[in-house]
Coordinates of C-alpha atoms in Angstrom, one line a residue:
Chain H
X1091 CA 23.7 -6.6 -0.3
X1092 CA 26.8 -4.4 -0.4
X1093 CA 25.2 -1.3 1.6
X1094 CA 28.0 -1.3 4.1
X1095 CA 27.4 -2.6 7.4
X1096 CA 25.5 -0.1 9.8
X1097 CA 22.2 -1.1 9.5
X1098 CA 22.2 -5.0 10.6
X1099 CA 26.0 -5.1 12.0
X1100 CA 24.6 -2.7 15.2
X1101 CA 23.6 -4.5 18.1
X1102 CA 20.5 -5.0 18.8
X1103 CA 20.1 -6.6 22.1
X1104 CA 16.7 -7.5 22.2
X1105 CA 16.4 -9.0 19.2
X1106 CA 18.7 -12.0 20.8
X1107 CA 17.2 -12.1 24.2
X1108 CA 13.4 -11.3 24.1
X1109 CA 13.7 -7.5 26.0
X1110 CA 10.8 -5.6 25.7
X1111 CA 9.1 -2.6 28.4
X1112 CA 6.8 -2.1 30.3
X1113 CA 5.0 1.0 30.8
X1114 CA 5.0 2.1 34.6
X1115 CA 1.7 4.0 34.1
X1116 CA -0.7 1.1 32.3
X1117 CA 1.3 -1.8 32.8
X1118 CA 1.5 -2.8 29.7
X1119 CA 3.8 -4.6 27.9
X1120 CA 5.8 -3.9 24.6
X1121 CA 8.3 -5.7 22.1
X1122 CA 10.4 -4.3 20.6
X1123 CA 10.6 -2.0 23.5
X1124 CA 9.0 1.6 22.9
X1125 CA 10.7 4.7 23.7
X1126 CA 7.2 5.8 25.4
X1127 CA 3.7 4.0 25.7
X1128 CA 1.1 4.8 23.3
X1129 CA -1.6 4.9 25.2
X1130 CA -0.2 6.9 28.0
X1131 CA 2.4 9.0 25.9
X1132 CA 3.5 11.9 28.2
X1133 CA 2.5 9.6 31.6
X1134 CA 5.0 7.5 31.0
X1135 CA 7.7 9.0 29.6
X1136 CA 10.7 7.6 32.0
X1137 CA 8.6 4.9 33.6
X1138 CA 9.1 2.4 30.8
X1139 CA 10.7 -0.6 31.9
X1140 CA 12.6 -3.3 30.8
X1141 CA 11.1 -6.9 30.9
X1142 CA 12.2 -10.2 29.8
X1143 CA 9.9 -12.0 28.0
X1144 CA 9.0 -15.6 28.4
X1145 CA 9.3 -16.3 24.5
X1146 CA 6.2 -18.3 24.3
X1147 CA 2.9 -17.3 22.5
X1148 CA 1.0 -18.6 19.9
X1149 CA 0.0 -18.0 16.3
X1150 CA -2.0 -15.1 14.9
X1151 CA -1.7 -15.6 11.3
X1152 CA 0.7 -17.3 9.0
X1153 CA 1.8 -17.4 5.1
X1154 CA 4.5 -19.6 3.6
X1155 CA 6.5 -17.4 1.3
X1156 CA 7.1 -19.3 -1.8
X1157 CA 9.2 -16.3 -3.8
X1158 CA 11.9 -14.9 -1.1
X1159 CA 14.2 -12.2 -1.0
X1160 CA 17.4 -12.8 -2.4
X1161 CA 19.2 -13.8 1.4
X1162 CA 16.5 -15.9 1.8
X1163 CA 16.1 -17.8 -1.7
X1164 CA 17.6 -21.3 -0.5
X1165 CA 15.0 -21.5 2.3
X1166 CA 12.4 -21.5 0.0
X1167 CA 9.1 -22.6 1.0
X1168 CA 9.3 -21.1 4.5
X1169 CA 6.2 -20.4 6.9
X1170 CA 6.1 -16.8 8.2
X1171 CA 4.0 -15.9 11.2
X1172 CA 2.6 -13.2 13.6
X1173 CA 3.1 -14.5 16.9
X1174 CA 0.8 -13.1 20.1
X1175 CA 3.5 -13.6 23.1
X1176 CA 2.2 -14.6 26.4
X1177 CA 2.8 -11.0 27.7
X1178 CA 0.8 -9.5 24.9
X1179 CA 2.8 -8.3 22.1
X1180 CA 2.7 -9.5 18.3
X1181 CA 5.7 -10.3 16.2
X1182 CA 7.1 -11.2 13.1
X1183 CA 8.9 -14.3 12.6
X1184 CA 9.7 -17.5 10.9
X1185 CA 8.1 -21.2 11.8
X1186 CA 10.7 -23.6 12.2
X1187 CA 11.4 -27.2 12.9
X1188 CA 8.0 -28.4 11.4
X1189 CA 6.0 -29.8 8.3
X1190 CA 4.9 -26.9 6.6
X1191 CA 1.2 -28.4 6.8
X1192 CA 1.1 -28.3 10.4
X1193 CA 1.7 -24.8 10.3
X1194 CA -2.0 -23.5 11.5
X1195 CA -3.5 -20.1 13.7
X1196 CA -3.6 -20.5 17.4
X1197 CA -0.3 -23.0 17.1
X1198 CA 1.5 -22.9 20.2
X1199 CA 4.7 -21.8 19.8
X1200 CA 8.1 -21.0 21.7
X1201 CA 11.3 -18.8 20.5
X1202 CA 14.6 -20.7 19.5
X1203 CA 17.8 -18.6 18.6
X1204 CA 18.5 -19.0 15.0
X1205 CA 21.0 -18.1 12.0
X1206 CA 18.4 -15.7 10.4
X1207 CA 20.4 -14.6 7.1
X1208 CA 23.8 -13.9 5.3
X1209 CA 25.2 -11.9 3.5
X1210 CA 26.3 -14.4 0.5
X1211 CA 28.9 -16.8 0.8
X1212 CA 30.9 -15.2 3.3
X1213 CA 29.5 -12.0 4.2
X1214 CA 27.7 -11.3 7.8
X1215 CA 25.6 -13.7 9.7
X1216 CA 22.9 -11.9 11.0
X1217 CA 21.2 -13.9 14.2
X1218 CA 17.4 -13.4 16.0
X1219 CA 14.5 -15.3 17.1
X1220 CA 12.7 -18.1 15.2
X1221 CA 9.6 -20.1 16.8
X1222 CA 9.2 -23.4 16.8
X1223 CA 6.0 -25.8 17.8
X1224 CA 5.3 -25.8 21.8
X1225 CA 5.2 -29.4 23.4
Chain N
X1473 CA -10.3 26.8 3.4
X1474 CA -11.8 26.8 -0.8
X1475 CA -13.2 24.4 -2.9
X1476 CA -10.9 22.7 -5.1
X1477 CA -11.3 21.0 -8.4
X1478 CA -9.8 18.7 -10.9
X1479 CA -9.5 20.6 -14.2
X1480 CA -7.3 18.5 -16.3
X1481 CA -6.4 15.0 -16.6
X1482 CA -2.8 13.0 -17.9
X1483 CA -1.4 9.5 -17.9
X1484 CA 1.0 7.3 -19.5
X1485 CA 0.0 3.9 -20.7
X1486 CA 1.3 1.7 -17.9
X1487 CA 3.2 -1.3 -18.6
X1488 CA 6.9 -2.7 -18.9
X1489 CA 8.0 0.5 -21.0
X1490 CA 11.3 -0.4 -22.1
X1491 CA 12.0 2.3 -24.2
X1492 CA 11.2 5.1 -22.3
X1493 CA 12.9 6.6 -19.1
X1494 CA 11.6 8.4 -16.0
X1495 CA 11.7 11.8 -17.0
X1496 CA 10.3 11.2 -20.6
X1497 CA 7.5 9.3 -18.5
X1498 CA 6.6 12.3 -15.9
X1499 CA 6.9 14.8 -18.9
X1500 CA 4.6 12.7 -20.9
X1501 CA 1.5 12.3 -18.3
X1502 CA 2.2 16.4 -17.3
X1503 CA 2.0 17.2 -20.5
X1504 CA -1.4 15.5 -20.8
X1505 CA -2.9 17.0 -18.2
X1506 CA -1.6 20.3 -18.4
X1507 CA -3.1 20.5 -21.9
X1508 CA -6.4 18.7 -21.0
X1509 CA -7.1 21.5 -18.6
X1510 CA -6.4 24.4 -20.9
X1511 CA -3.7 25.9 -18.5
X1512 CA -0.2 28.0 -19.5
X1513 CA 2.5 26.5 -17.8
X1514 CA 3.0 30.5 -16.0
X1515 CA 0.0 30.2 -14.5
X1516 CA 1.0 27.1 -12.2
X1517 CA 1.7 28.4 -8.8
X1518 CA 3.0 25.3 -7.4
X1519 CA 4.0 21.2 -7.9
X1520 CA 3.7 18.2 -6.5
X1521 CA 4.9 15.0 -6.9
X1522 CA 4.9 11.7 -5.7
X1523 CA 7.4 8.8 -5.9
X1524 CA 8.3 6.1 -4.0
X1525 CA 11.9 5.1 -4.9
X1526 CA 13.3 6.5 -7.6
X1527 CA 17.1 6.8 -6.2
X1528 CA 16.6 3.0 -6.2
X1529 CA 14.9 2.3 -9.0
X1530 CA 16.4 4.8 -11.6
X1531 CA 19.2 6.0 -9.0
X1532 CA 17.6 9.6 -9.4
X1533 CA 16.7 11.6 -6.1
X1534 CA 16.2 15.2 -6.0
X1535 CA 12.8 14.4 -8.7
X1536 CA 10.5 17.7 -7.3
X1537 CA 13.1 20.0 -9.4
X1538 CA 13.7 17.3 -12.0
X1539 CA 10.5 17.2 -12.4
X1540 CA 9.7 20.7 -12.9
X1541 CA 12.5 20.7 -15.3
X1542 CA 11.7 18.1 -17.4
X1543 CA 8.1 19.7 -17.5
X1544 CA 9.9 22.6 -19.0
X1545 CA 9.2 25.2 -16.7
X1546 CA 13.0 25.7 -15.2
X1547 CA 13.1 29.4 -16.3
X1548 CA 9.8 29.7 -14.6
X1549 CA 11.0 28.7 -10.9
X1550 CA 8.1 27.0 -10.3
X1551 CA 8.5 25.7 -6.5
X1552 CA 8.3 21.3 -6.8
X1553 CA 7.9 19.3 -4.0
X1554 CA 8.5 15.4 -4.0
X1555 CA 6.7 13.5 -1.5
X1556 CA 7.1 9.9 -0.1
X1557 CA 4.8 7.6 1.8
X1558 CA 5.2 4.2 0.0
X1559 CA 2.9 3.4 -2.2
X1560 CA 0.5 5.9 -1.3
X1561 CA 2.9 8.7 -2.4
X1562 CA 0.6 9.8 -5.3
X1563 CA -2.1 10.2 -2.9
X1564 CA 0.0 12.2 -0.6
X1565 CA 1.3 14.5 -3.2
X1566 CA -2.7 14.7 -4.0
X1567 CA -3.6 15.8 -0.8
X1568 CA -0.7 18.3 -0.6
X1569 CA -2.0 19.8 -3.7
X1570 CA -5.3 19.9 -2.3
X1571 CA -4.4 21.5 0.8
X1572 CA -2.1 24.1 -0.7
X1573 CA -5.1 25.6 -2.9
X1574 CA -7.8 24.7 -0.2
X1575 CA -5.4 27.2 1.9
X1576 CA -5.7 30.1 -0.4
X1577 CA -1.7 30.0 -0.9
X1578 CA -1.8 28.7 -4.3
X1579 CA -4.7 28.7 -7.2
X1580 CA -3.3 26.2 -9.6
X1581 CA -1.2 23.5 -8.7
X1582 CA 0.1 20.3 -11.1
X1583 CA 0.2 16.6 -9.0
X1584 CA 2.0 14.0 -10.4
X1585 CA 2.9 10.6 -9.4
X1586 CA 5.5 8.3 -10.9
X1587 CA 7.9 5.1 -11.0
X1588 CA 9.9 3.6 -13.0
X1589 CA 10.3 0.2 -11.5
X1590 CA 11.6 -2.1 -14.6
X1591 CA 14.9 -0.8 -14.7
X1592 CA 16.3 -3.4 -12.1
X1593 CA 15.6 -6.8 -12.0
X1594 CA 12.6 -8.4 -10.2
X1595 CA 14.7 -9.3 -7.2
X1596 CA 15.6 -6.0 -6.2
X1597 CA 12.2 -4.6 -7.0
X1598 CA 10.6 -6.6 -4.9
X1599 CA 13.8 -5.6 -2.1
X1600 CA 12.5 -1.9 -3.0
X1601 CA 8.9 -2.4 -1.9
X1602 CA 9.6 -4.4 1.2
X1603 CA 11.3 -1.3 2.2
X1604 CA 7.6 -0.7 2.7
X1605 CA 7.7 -2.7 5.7
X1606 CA 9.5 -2.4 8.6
X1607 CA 12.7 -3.3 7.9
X1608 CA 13.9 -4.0 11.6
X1609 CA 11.5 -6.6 12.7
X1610 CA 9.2 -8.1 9.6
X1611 CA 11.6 -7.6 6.4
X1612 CA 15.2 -9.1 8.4
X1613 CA 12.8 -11.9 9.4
X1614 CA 11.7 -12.8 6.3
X1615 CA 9.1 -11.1 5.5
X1616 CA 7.9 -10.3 1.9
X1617 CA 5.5 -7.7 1.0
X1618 CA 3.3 -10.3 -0.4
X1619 CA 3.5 -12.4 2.4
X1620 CA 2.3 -9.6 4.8
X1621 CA -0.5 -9.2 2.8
X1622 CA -0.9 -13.3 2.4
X1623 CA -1.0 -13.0 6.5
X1624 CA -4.0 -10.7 6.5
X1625 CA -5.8 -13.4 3.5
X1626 CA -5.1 -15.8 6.1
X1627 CA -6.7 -14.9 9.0
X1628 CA -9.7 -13.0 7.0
X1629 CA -10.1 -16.5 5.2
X1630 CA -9.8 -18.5 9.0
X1631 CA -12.2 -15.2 10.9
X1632 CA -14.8 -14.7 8.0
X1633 CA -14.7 -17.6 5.7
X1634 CA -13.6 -16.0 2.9
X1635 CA -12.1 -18.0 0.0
X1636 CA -9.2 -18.5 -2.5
X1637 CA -12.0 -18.3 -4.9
X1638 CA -13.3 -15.2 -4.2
X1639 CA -9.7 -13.8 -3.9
X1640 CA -9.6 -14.5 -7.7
X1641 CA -12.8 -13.7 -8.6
X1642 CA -11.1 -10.1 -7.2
X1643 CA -8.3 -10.8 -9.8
X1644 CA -10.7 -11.9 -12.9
X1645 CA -12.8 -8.6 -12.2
X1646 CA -10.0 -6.4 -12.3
X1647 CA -8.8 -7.9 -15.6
X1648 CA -11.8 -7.8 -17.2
X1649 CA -11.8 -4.1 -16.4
X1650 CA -8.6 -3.3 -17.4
X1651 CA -9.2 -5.4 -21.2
X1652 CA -11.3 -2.1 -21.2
X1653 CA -8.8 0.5 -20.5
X1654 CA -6.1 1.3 -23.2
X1655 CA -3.6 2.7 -20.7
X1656 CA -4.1 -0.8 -18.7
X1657 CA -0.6 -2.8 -18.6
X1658 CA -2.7 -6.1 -19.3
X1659 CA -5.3 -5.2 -21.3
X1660 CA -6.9 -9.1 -21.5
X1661 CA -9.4 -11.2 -19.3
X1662 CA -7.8 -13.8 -17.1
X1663 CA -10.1 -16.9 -15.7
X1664 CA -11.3 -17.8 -12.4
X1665 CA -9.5 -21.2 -13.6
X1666 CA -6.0 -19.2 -14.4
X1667 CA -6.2 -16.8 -11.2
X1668 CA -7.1 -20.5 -8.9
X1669 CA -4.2 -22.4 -10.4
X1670 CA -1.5 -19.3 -10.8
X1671 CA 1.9 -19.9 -8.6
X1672 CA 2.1 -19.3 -5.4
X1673 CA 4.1 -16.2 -4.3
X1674 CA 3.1 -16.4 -0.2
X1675 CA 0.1 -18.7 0.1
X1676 CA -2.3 -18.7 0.5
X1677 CA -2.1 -15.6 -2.5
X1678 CA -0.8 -16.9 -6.5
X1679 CA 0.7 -15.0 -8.9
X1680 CA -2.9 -13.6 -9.8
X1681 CA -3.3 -12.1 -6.7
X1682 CA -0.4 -9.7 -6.7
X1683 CA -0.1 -6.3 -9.0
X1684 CA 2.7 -6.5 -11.1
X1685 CA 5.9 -4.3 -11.1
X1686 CA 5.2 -1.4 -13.6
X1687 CA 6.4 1.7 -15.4
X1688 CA 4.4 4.9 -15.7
X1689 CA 3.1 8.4 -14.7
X1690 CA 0.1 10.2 -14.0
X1691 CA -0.4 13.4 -13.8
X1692 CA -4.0 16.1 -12.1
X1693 CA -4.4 19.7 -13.0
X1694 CA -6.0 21.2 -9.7
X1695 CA -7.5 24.8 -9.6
X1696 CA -9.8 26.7 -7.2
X1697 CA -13.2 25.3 -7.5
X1698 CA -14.2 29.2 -8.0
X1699 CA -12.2 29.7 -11.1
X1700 CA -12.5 25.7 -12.5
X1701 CA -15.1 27.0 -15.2
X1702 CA -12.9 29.6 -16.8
X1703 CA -10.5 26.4 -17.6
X1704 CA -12.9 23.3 -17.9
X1705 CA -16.0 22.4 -18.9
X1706 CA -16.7 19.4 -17.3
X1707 CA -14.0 20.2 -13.6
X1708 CA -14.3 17.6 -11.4
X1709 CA -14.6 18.7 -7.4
X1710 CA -13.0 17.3 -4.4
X1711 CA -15.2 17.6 -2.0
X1712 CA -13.6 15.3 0.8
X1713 CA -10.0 14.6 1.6
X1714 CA -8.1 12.6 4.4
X1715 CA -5.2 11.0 5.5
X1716 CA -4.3 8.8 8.2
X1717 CA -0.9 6.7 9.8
X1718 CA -0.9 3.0 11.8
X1719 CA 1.9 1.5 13.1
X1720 CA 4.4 0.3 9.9
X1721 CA 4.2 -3.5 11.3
X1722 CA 1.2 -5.3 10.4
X1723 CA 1.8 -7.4 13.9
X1724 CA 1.7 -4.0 15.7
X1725 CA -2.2 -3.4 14.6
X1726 CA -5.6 -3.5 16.2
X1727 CA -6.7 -6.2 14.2
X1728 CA -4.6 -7.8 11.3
X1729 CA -7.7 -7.7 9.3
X1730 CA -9.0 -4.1 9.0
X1731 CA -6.8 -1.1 7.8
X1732 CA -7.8 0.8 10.2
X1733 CA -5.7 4.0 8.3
X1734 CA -8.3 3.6 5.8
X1735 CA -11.5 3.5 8.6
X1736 CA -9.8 7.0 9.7
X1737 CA -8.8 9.1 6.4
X1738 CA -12.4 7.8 4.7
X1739 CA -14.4 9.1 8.3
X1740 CA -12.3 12.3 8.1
X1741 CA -13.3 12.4 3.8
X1742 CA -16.7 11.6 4.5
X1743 CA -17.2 13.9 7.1
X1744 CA -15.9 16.7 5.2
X1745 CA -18.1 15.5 2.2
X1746 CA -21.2 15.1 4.3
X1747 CA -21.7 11.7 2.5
X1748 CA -21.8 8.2 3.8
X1749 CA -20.3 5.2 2.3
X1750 CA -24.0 4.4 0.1
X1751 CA -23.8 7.9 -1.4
X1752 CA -20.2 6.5 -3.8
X1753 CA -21.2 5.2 -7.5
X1754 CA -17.3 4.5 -8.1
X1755 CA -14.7 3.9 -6.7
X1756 CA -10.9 3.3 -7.5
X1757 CA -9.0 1.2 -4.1
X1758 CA -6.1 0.2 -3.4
X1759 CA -5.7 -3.2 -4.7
X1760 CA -2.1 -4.2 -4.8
X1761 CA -3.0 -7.4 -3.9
X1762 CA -6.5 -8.9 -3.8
X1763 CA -7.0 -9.6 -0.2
X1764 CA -6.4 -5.7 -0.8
X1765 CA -9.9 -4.8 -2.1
X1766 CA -11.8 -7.1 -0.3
X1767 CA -10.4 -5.4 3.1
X1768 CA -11.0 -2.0 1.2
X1769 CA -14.5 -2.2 0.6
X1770 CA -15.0 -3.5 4.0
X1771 CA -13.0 -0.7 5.7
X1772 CA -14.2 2.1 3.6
X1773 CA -18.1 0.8 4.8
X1774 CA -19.1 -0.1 1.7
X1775 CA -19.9 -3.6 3.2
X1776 CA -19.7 -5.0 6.6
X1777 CA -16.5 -6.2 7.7
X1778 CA -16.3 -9.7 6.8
X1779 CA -18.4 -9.8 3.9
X1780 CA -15.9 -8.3 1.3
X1781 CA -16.1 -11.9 -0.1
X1782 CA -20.0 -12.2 -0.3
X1783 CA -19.6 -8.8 -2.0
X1784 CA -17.5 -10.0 -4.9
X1785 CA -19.8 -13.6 -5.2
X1786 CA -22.8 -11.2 -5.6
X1787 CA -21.3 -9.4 -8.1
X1788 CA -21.9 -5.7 -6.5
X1789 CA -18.2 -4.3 -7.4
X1790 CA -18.6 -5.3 -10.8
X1791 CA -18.4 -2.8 -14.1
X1792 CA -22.3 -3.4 -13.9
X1793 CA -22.8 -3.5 -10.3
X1794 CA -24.3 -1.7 -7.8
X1795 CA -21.0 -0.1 -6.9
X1796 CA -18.6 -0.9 -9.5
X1797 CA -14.4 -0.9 -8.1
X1798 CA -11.6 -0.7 -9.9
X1799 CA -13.1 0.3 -13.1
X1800 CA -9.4 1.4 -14.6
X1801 CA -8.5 -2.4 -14.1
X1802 CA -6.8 -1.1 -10.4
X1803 CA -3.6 -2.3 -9.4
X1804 CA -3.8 -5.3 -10.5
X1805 CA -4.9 -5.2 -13.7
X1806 CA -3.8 -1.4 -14.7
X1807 CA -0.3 -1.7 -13.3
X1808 CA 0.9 -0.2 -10.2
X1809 CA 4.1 1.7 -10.7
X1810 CA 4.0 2.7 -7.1
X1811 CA 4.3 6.2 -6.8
X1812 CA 1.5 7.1 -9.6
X1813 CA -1.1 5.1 -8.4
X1814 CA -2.3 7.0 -6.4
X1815 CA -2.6 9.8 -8.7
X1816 CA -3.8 7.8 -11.6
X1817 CA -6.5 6.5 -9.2
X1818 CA -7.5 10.5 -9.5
X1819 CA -7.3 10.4 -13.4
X1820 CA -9.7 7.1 -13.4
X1821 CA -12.3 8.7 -11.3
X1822 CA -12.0 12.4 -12.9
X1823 CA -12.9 10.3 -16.0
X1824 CA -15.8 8.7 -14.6
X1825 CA -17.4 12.1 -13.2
X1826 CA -16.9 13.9 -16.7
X1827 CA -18.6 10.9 -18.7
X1828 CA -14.8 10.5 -20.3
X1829 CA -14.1 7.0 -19.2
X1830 CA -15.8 5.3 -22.6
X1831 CA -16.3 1.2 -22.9
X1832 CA -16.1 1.0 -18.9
X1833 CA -18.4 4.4 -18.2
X1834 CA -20.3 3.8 -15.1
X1835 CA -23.8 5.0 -16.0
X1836 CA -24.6 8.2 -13.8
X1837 CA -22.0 8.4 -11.8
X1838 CA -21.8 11.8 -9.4
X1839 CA -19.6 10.9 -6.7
X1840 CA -16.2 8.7 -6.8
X1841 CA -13.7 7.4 -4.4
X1842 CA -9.8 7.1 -4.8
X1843 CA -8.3 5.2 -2.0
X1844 CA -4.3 4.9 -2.0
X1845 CA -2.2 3.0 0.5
X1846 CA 1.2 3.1 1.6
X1847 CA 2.7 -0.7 2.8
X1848 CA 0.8 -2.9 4.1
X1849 CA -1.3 0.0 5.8
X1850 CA 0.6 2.0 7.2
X1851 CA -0.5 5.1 5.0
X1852 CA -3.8 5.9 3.7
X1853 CA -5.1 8.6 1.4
X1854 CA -8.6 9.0 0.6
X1855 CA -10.7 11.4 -2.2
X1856 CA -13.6 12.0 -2.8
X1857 CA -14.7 13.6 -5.8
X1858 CA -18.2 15.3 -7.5
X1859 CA -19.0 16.6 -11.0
X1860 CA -19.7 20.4 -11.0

């Protein structure tokens, strides 16, 4: 990509181990973790929590990108999904460790730790979540 | 706040424009419109304009002055605003025109809306648009623009039944409207056979689905509805505007299915307009994708949600339907350089209303409908329009 290394090289913790918050006033649970809850905005400003999330949820909705960006042109045909976690949030991420064809909505799935992308041939590995099928 | 009307009209034809550049294309449709409505270039109080990402697409920010410049008003100061919001940025700039006459600050303004988008190759254009999305947690995953939009098509086809072939009957439509239009980038009918069979880019949506990367401008002369007559003879008013945000990840929404940015803006237009949904004879939405316009006509209440498929089977957005959509050819047929959509959305409609808009005139049409989006929902802009 060339567009120095700020924007992916700074950690972000909870894309590696599934933090999120809770919010102190509604109990309800957010990932990525919000700054304040939406629905209680002012009432919870410092009474968000942080959680750990189980990583297991199950799928929303699903494509399978056949034309990629360019980091991601040698995984091509890859199944992308919105995940509904256990605890309640939605998420983005790929479907691993499958057929593509048994890709389907309401496919139980859990998280898995994955190379995500690079930065050509020897450039940054960039690392996050992936889901594969539950057994 | 005052009535406001469209009194002039501009746009470039929209295509893969090789041989002209930015500026020449936001001159061009400017120029159009400035001289369709009759106006002296002193007499504009202020500009707006709307583009998406010109410092990546043409490496050129800074495009409010640039723009004014190019229009040749630079000795006349004119203040020029850019404004950003994805794809709905000619929408935006639309309503910031609006407001700043509605106001009483200014009595003419000039919107435009432009992109340039073939000056880099398709990899990085597509890299442009995802920027649409949020780049954090959907576009490091993976995530395309298409595909986000392939996500709601799945779960509308698994909630509501609706098809692949009704997703092309979407596509087939809009071509057929656009062989009508001669600022159209692909002026020819496609078949339901063609749109079916296309490649896929993020199933379950083909290369027929998508709207194409484009080049072009568009450009809307608004005045104070009180002084319209002095410049037009057939001003066009708006007499509903509204805007609304969602969260910019699709995952983060109410329901993947409904845009629910476009439920809010068209309430806070039809409100405004003391309309409802059945009270539209055209309407111009925001089909960058045809899962797009199906969720569109749903969401603005045109139809129940869920039945945006039936709609298209029974032929009610047709040319000759009971409320014909995307009679400019939309996105997908038209060409969607992404900030003058929005804004060229306006010019389709304006033409409508006056009884401009020729082989694809909608017979007595009164009041018209622009409906501009910004990712994959995250901004909506809608307009509602009535001859004078």
């Amino acid at each position: 990509m060339g567009e120095g290394v700020a924007r992916f090289w700074r950690e972000i913790p909870q894309r590696y181990n599934f933090i999120g918050d809770r919010c102190g006033s509604c109990e309800r649970i957010f990932f990525p973790p919000k700054e304040s809850c939406p629905f209680c905005r002012r009432k919870s400003m410092g009474k968000m929590k942080e959680i750990k999330l189980s990583g297991k949820g199950e799928i929303v909705t699903y494509t399978i990108i056949h034309v990629g960006p360019e980091d991601f042109e040698e995984q091509v045909p890859y199944p992308i999904a919105i995940v509904k976690l256990e605890e309640g949030p939605q998420i983005t991420a790929q479907i691993v460790d499958c057929n593509i064809d048994e890709v389907k909505i309401g496919m139980k799935v859990e998280s898995t730790f994955r190379k995500i992308r690079q930065d050509g041939s020897t450039g940054a590995i960039y690392y996050g979540y992936k889901f594969k099928k539950r057994c | 706040m005052r009535d406001v009307a469209v009194i002039g009209v501009g746009m470039t034809k929209f295509g893969e424009l090789w041989d002209k550049s930015f500026r020449q294309l936001i001159a061009e449709a400017g120029a159009k419109a400035i001289l369709d409505s009759g106006i002296e270039g002193k007499e504009i109080n202020a500009m707006y304009v709307g583009s998406m990402s010109s410092g990546r697409f043409v490496g050129q920010e800074h495009v409010g002055a640039l723009v004014a410049d190019v229009s040749g008003f630079s000795n006349l100061h004119i203040s020029s605003t850019r404004i950003e919001g994805a794809c709905a940025s000619g929408g935006l700039a639309m309503r910031q025109g609006y407001l700043s006459i509605a106001s009483g600050m200014n009595d003419i303004v000039v919107v435009g809306g432009m992109e340039k988008m073939n000056d880099v190759l398709g990899a990085s254009a597509t890299e442009t648009l995802a920027t649409a999305a949020d780049q954090e947690w959907e576009a490091f995953f993976g995530a395309t623009f298409p595909g986000l939009y392939a996500m709601i098509a799945t779960k509308h086809m698994h909630d509501y039944g609706t098809t692949k072939k009704q997703l092309a009957q979407v596509a087939v439509k809009n071509h057929a409207n656009g062989a009508l239009n001669p600022y159209a980038q692909y002026q020819r009918e496609i078949t339901l056979e063609q749109a079916m069979n296309a490649t896929s880019v993020a199933y379950p949506l083909g290369l027929l689905d998508c709207s194409p990367v484009t080049d072009g401008a568009a450009s809307v002369v608004l005045c104070a509805a009180e002084k319209a007559k002095d410049y037009s003879d057939k001003p066009v008013k708006i007499i509903g505007s509204g805007q609304a945000s969602d969260s910019l990840a699709l995952h983060a929404r109410r329901d993947i299915c409904t845009l629910d940015s476009t439920v809010h803006a068209s309430k806070m237009a039809y409100k405004q307009a003391n309309l409802t949904p059945k009270d539209v004879d055209v309407a111009e939405v925001h089909d960058c994708f045809t899962i797009g316009e199906i969720c569109a006509i749903e969401d603005l209440g045109f139809v129940k949600k869920g039945e945006g498929g039936k709609a298209i089977d029974n032929k009610i957005t047709t040319l000759d339907g009971s409320l014909p959509v995307n009679t400019s050819g939309g996105l997908k047929a038209k060409g969607h350089p992404v900030g003058a959509t929005g804004v060229a959305q306006m010019v389709e409609v304006t033409l409508q209303l006056r009884g401009d808009a020729k082989k694809r005139q909608v017979k007595e049409a009164k009041i018209g409908l622009a409906h501009n989006v910004g990712g994959s929902g995250a901004s909506c802009t809608i307009h509602i329009l009535e001859a004078m």
